[in-house]
GROMACS .gro file of C-alpha atoms in nm:
model
  314
    1MET     CA    1 -22.444   3.135  43.498
    2PRO     CA    2 -22.323   2.907  43.783
    3ALA     CA    3 -22.593   2.714  43.963
    4ALA     CA    4 -22.490   2.857  44.300
    5ALA     CA    5 -22.556   3.211  44.174
    6VAL     CA    6 -22.917   3.117  44.092
    7VAL     CA    7 -22.991   2.903  44.393
    8SER     CA    8 -22.842   3.118  44.668
    9PRO     CA    9 -23.089   3.410  44.615
   10LEU     CA   10 -23.372   3.159  44.586
   11LEU     CA   11 -23.294   2.991  44.916
   12LEU     CA   12 -23.229   3.325  45.085
   13SER     CA   13 -23.568   3.446  44.966
   14LEU     CA   14 -23.731   3.158  45.151
   15SER     CA   15 -23.643   3.326  45.479
   16SER     CA   16 -23.856   3.632  45.401
   17SER     CA   17 -24.187   3.679  45.574
   18SER     CA   18 -24.380   3.646  45.248
   19SER     CA   19 -24.248   3.297  45.180
   20PRO     CA   20 -24.477   3.005  45.269
   21PHE     CA   21 -24.174   2.789  45.345
   22LEU     CA   22 -23.997   2.981  45.620
   23SER     CA   23 -24.247   3.244  45.729
   24SER     CA   24 -24.326   3.278  46.095
   25SER     CA   25 -24.692   3.204  46.031
   26SER     CA   26 -24.625   2.869  45.868
   27THR     CA   27 -24.497   2.541  46.003
   28SER     CA   28 -24.143   2.499  45.880
   29PHE     CA   29 -23.901   2.213  45.919
   30PHE     CA   30 -23.595   2.426  45.847
   31PRO     CA   31 -23.391   2.537  46.152
   32PRO     CA   32 -23.418   2.909  46.246
   33SER     CA   33 -23.124   3.134  46.165
   34SER     CA   34 -23.083   3.220  46.532
   35ALA     CA   35 -23.015   2.860  46.629
   36ALA     CA   36 -22.714   2.810  46.854
   37VAL     CA   37 -22.397   2.689  46.688
   38THR     CA   38 -22.318   2.334  46.791
   39PRO     CA   39 -21.965   2.226  46.878
   40HIS     CA   40 -21.751   2.080  46.603
   41ALA     CA   41 -21.748   1.740  46.767
   42ALA     CA   42 -22.126   1.724  46.770
   43VAL     CA   43 -22.142   1.834  46.406
   44ARG     CA   44 -21.904   1.558  46.303
   45THR     CA   45 -22.107   1.306  46.500
   46ARG     CA   46 -22.432   1.408  46.329
   47ALA     CA   47 -22.265   1.412  45.989
   48ALA     CA   48 -22.161   1.051  46.036
   49VAL     CA   49 -22.526   0.949  46.073
   50SER     CA   50 -22.709   0.898  45.745
   51VAL     CA   51 -22.975   1.158  45.673
   52LEU     CA   52 -23.207   0.893  45.536
   53ARG     CA   53 -23.208   0.704  45.865
   54ALA     CA   54 -23.343   1.005  46.055
   55LEU     CA   55 -23.668   1.040  45.864
   56ARG     CA   56 -23.989   1.142  46.027
   57ALA     CA   57 -24.347   1.157  45.907
   58GLU     CA   58 -24.537   1.484  45.902
   59ALA     CA   59 -24.910   1.467  45.840
   60ALA     CA   60 -25.093   1.777  45.722
   61THR     CA   61 -25.465   1.829  45.671
   62LEU     CA   62 -25.548   2.012  45.349
   63PRO     CA   63 -25.887   2.168  45.276
   64VAL     CA   64 -26.072   2.054  44.965
   65LEU     CA   65 -26.233   2.332  44.762
   66SER     CA   66 -26.491   2.305  44.488
   67PHE     CA   67 -26.466   2.485  44.156
   68THR     CA   68 -26.684   2.761  44.301
   69GLY     CA   69 -26.447   2.812  44.596
   70GLU     CA   70 -26.653   2.644  44.869
   71LYS     CA   71 -26.494   2.407  45.119
   72VAL     CA   72 -26.634   2.058  45.071
   73GLY     CA   73 -26.399   1.845  45.280
   74GLU     CA   74 -26.046   1.768  45.394
   75VAL     CA   75 -25.770   1.527  45.295
   76THR     CA   76 -25.454   1.417  45.473
   77LEU     CA   77 -25.109   1.463  45.322
   78ASP     CA   78 -24.875   1.227  45.507
   79LEU     CA   79 -24.521   1.249  45.366
   80LYS     CA   80 -24.170   1.178  45.488
   81SER     CA   81 -23.956   1.475  45.579
   82ALA     CA   82 -23.599   1.531  45.690
   83PRO     CA   83 -23.532   1.638  46.050
   84PRO     CA   84 -23.491   2.012  46.109
   85SER     CA   85 -23.116   1.980  46.161
   86THR     CA   86 -23.060   1.845  45.808
   87ALA     CA   87 -23.364   1.965  45.611
   88ARG     CA   88 -23.198   2.279  45.474
   89ALA     CA   89 -22.886   2.086  45.368
   90VAL     CA   90 -23.088   1.815  45.191
   91VAL     CA   91 -23.301   2.064  44.999
   92HIS     CA   92 -23.000   2.279  44.910
   93ARG     CA   93 -22.803   1.984  44.777
   94ALA     CA   94 -23.097   1.866  44.566
   95ILE     CA   95 -23.167   2.209  44.413
   96ILE     CA   96 -22.799   2.261  44.334
   97THR     CA   97 -22.792   1.922  44.162
   98ASP     CA   98 -23.104   1.997  43.955
   99ARG     CA   99 -22.984   2.338  43.842
  100GLN     CA  100 -22.632   2.223  43.764
  101ASN     CA  101 -22.747   1.915  43.572
  102ALA     CA  102 -22.961   2.145  43.357
  103ARG     CA  103 -22.649   2.317  43.222
  104ARG     CA  104 -22.567   2.211  42.868
  105GLY     CA  105 -22.197   2.285  42.899
  106THR     CA  106 -22.162   2.382  42.532
  107ALA     CA  107 -21.988   2.719  42.585
  108SER     CA  108 -21.664   2.722  42.384
  109THR     CA  109 -21.400   2.977  42.288
  110LEU     CA  110 -21.099   2.963  42.056
  111THR     CA  111 -20.745   2.982  42.183
  112ARG     CA  112 -20.469   3.159  41.986
  113GLY     CA  113 -20.380   2.826  41.830
  114GLU     CA  114 -20.738   2.767  41.709
  115VAL     CA  115 -20.819   3.111  41.568
  116ARG     CA  116 -20.795   3.133  41.189
  117GLY     CA  117 -20.488   3.321  41.062
  118GLY     CA  118 -20.186   3.451  41.247
  119GLY     CA  119 -19.935   3.214  41.094
  120ARG     CA  120 -19.701   3.482  40.964
  121LYS     CA  121 -19.495   3.705  41.189
  122PRO     CA  122 -19.643   4.054  41.136
  123TYR     CA  123 -19.310   4.238  41.135
  124GLN     CA  124 -18.950   4.175  41.214
  125GLN     CA  125 -18.830   4.118  41.566
  126LYS     CA  126 -18.605   4.425  41.595
  127LYS     CA  127 -18.543   4.772  41.449
  128THR     CA  128 -18.909   4.879  41.445
  129GLY     CA  129 -18.941   5.046  41.783
  130LYS     CA  130 -19.251   4.838  41.852
  131ALA     CA  131 -19.306   4.559  42.095
  132ARG     CA  132 -19.205   4.224  41.955
  133ARG     CA  133 -19.492   4.021  41.819
  134GLY     CA  134 -19.502   3.673  41.670
  135SER     CA  135 -19.867   3.653  41.561
  136GLN     CA  136 -20.163   3.876  41.481
  137ARG     CA  137 -20.388   3.638  41.678
  138THR     CA  138 -20.232   3.706  42.015
  139PRO     CA  139 -20.487   3.749  42.297
  140LEU     CA  140 -20.368   4.109  42.332
  141ARG     CA  141 -20.524   4.211  41.999
  142PRO     CA  142 -20.887   4.222  41.882
  143GLY     CA  143 -20.973   3.906  41.691
  144GLY     CA  144 -20.712   3.706  41.878
  145GLY     CA  145 -20.753   3.399  42.093
  146VAL     CA  146 -20.908   3.384  42.438
  147VAL     CA  147 -20.699   3.308  42.744
  148PHE     CA  148 -20.850   3.049  42.980
  149GLY     CA  149 -21.189   3.071  42.806
  150PRO     CA  150 -21.467   2.816  42.855
  151LYS     CA  151 -21.455   2.483  42.680
  152PRO     CA  152 -21.729   2.218  42.648
  153ARG     CA  153 -21.755   2.021  42.970
  154ASP     CA  154 -21.992   1.802  43.167
  155TRP     CA  155 -22.144   1.986  43.462
  156SER     CA  156 -22.360   1.701  43.586
  157ILE     CA  157 -22.325   1.581  43.943
  158LYS     CA  158 -22.481   1.282  44.115
  159ILE     CA  159 -22.730   1.268  44.396
  160ASN     CA  160 -22.881   0.959  44.553
  161ARG     CA  161 -23.235   0.887  44.447
  162LYS     CA  162 -23.356   0.852  44.806
  163GLU     CA  163 -23.204   1.187  44.898
  164LYS     CA  164 -23.365   1.359  44.601
  165ARG     CA  165 -23.707   1.221  44.686
  166LEU     CA  166 -23.659   1.320  45.048
  167ALA     CA  167 -23.583   1.677  44.939
  168ILE     CA  168 -23.903   1.694  44.730
  169SER     CA  169 -24.122   1.554  45.008
  170THR     CA  170 -23.959   1.784  45.266
  171ALA     CA  171 -24.028   2.090  45.050
  172ILE     CA  172 -24.391   1.989  44.996
  173VAL     CA  173 -24.447   1.925  45.367
  174SER     CA  174 -24.289   2.260  45.455
  175ALA     CA  175 -24.531   2.437  45.218
  176ALA     CA  176 -24.837   2.240  45.333
  177LYS     CA  177 -24.950   2.537  45.543
  178ASP     CA  178 -25.028   2.731  45.223
  179ALA     CA  179 -25.152   2.438  45.015
  180PHE     CA  180 -25.500   2.314  44.937
  181VAL     CA  181 -25.685   2.066  44.718
  182VAL     CA  182 -25.936   2.139  44.442
  183GLU     CA  183 -26.194   1.900  44.308
  184GLU     CA  184 -26.174   1.780  43.950
  185PHE     CA  185 -26.320   2.049  43.724
  186GLU     CA  186 -26.281   1.920  43.369
  187GLU     CA  187 -26.657   1.958  43.318
  188ALA     CA  188 -26.629   2.334  43.360
  189PHE     CA  189 -26.412   2.352  43.049
  190ALA     CA  190 -26.598   2.093  42.844
  191SER     CA  191 -26.707   2.355  42.591
  192GLY     CA  192 -26.350   2.464  42.525
  193PRO     CA  193 -26.045   2.632  42.682
  194LYS     CA  194 -26.101   2.968  42.846
  195THR     CA  195 -25.817   3.143  43.028
  196ARG     CA  196 -26.054   3.404  43.173
  197ASP     CA  197 -26.255   3.133  43.351
  198PHE     CA  198 -25.936   2.977  43.487
  199VAL     CA  199 -25.819   3.312  43.628
  200ALA     CA  200 -26.159   3.363  43.787
  201ALA     CA  201 -26.133   3.019  43.948
  202LEU     CA  202 -25.791   3.108  44.091
  203GLN     CA  203 -25.939   3.420  44.247
  204ARG     CA  204 -26.224   3.220  44.399
  205TRP     CA  205 -25.965   2.987  44.553
  206GLY     CA  206 -25.791   3.284  44.716
  207LEU     CA  207 -25.499   3.304  44.473
  208ASP     CA  208 -25.358   3.616  44.315
  209PRO     CA  209 -25.309   3.553  43.940
  210LYS     CA  210 -24.990   3.762  43.961
  211GLN     CA  211 -24.850   3.548  44.242
  212LYS     CA  212 -24.649   3.238  44.159
  213ALA     CA  213 -24.838   2.915  44.216
  214MET     CA  214 -24.796   2.547  44.136
  215PHE     CA  215 -25.081   2.321  44.027
  216PHE     CA  216 -24.999   1.951  44.056
  217ALA     CA  217 -25.221   1.684  43.904
  218THR     CA  218 -25.172   1.329  43.780
  219ASP     CA  219 -25.305   1.430  43.438
  220PHE     CA  220 -25.453   1.738  43.276
  221ASP     CA  221 -25.747   1.756  43.042
  222ASP     CA  222 -25.658   1.926  42.715
  223ASN     CA  223 -25.897   2.216  42.772
  224VAL     CA  224 -25.771   2.266  43.128
  225ARG     CA  225 -25.410   2.262  43.012
  226LEU     CA  226 -25.479   2.510  42.733
  227SER     CA  227 -25.669   2.737  42.973
  228GLY     CA  228 -25.387   2.752  43.226
  229ARG     CA  229 -25.079   2.761  43.009
  230ASN     CA  230 -25.127   3.131  42.924
  231ILE     CA  231 -25.097   3.226  43.292
  232GLY     CA  232 -24.731   3.308  43.333
  233SER     CA  233 -24.729   3.282  43.714
  234LEU     CA  234 -24.883   2.932  43.717
  235LYS     CA  235 -24.685   2.611  43.683
  236MET     CA  236 -24.891   2.307  43.590
  237LEU     CA  237 -24.696   1.993  43.676
  238THR     CA  238 -24.753   1.619  43.646
  239PRO     CA  239 -24.564   1.333  43.814
  240ARG     CA  240 -24.327   1.330  43.516
  241THR     CA  241 -24.243   1.702  43.544
  242LEU     CA  242 -24.254   1.746  43.924
  243ASN     CA  243 -23.932   1.916  44.034
  244LEU     CA  244 -23.790   2.081  44.342
  245TYR     CA  245 -23.723   2.421  44.183
  246ASP     CA  246 -24.087   2.489  44.094
  247ILE     CA  247 -24.198   2.376  44.441
  248LEU     CA  248 -23.964   2.622  44.611
  249ASP     CA  249 -24.034   2.900  44.362
  250ALA     CA  250 -24.412   2.888  44.412
  251ARG     CA  251 -24.587   3.083  44.685
  252LYS     CA  252 -24.900   2.868  44.677
  253LEU     CA  253 -24.948   2.500  44.599
  254PHE     CA  254 -25.272   2.325  44.513
  255PHE     CA  255 -25.341   1.968  44.410
  256THR     CA  256 -25.614   1.743  44.285
  257PRO     CA  257 -25.738   1.454  44.506
  258ALA     CA  258 -25.569   1.205  44.272
  259ALA     CA  259 -25.244   1.398  44.304
  260VAL     CA  260 -25.260   1.379  44.685
  261ASP     CA  261 -25.309   1.003  44.663
  262TYR     CA  262 -25.009   0.985  44.432
  263LEU     CA  263 -24.790   1.185  44.672
  264ASN     CA  264 -24.894   0.968  44.966
  265SER     CA  265 -24.816   0.652  44.771
  266ARG     CA  266 -24.488   0.785  44.633
  267TYR     CA  267 -24.342   0.991  44.917
  268GLY     CA  268 -24.565   0.881  45.206
  269ALA     CA  269 -24.455   0.769  45.549
  270SER     CA  270 -24.579   0.415  45.487
  271VAL     CA  271 -24.370   0.374  45.170
  272SER     CA  272 -24.065   0.152  45.214
  273ASP     CA  273 -23.722   0.287  45.124
  274ASP     CA  274 -23.685   0.001  44.878
  275TYR     CA  275 -23.989   0.114  44.678
  276TYR     CA  276 -23.835   0.258  44.363
  277THR     CA  277 -24.028   0.115  44.072
  278ASP     CA  278 -24.041   0.392  43.812
  279ASP     CA  279 -24.273   0.354  43.516
  280GLU     CA  280 -23.989   0.450  43.285
  281ASP     CA  281 -23.758   0.189  43.435
  282ASP     CA  282 -24.026  -0.078  43.404
  283GLY     CA  283 -24.075   0.015  43.039
  284GLU     CA  284 -23.705  -0.015  42.968
  285GLU     CA  285 -23.687  -0.354  43.134
  286GLU     CA  286 -23.983  -0.480  42.931
  287LEU     CA  287 -23.820  -0.348  42.613
  288VAL     CA  288 -23.494  -0.525  42.692
  289GLU     CA  289 -23.677  -0.850  42.763
  290GLN     CA  290 -23.873  -0.818  42.439
  291GLU     CA  291 -23.558  -0.759  42.237
  292ALA     CA  292 -23.392  -1.058  42.402
  293GLU     CA  293 -23.688  -1.279  42.311
  294GLU     CA  294 -23.685  -1.153  41.951
  295GLY     CA  295 -23.313  -1.220  41.930
  296THR     CA  296 -23.363  -1.575  42.059
  297THR     CA  297 -23.639  -1.635  41.802
  298ALA     CA  298 -23.424  -1.497  41.521
  299ASP     CA  299 -23.133  -1.723  41.619
  300ALA     CA  300 -23.359  -2.027  41.631
  301ALA     CA  301 -23.502  -1.965  41.281
  302PRO     CA  302 -23.168  -2.008  41.089
  303ASP     CA  303 -23.096  -2.322  41.288
  304ALA     CA  304 -23.428  -2.475  41.181
  305THR     CA  305 -23.361  -2.380  40.817
  306GLU     CA  306 -23.018  -2.543  40.823
  307GLU     CA  307 -23.162  -2.862  40.970
  308GLY     CA  308 -23.429  -2.872  40.695
  309GLU     CA  309 -23.167  -2.833  40.421
  310ALA     CA  310 -22.954  -3.107  40.574
  311ASP     CA  311 -23.250  -3.348  40.578
  312SER     CA  312 -23.336  -3.274  40.212
  313SER     CA  313 -22.977  -3.329  40.095
  314SER     CA  314 -22.954  -3.659  40.276
   0.00000   0.00000   0.00000
């Protein structure tokens, strides 16, 4: 299924009143549908300006709830966000890229030249009263080849890393009205995983277990992860699995205090645009350096052996 067919209903659904992203009761950074159409000259002028140069910081205060559902404090979520004139375009481009890059592109059909059989002409050209036919594997017959069928291809498209991060932070800031923070509660599941207790905690936090929600934490305890994975409407994400689709698809978002600190340090307003040190990239660089050092050591060992043999022969 094309990515546009999946994303278009998703983005259109964000304009409904039940959506925490574009509802009238929430603070949204997307422009309203009734906005006046700007002249073409002004549109071209704005398009010439880089989206990443027009960033702004939006600070939101999130309540902190205990495991029992009581409010115990507040934290500040201060992230970068795109301006209202370009927010929808940035988020749309990022979600299209994610969905399209997820396509495997392995669909394949056989043409009439690739289908097995059909080498012999089924009957003579004339004197039969039938339409002329040169092969039994013509696309007009069952079992024949496929005309203009799909072939394996690469569907991946590129998006700038800064733009992708801006889309994620913009989506989170837009949903901050319906987001909250929960204290660490690993001790409540120390005895073992219990999905019933997790569902009860969601209800104490004001969440409907049948409503889609996203729980973001830097790391999950094994018992907490096992307790929440059986809830089909709940997405439990870590920094490695955080993605734009699950943010937009969720109606409620809640974080741990450590996750809020991570978001502020990763997508915060005080983070420089040149800050792009991924843990995975650092690991690859260390691995390359280690292999280079091992290669240098291996090259030096044969040289030392050859010198020793030369000294003994002399």
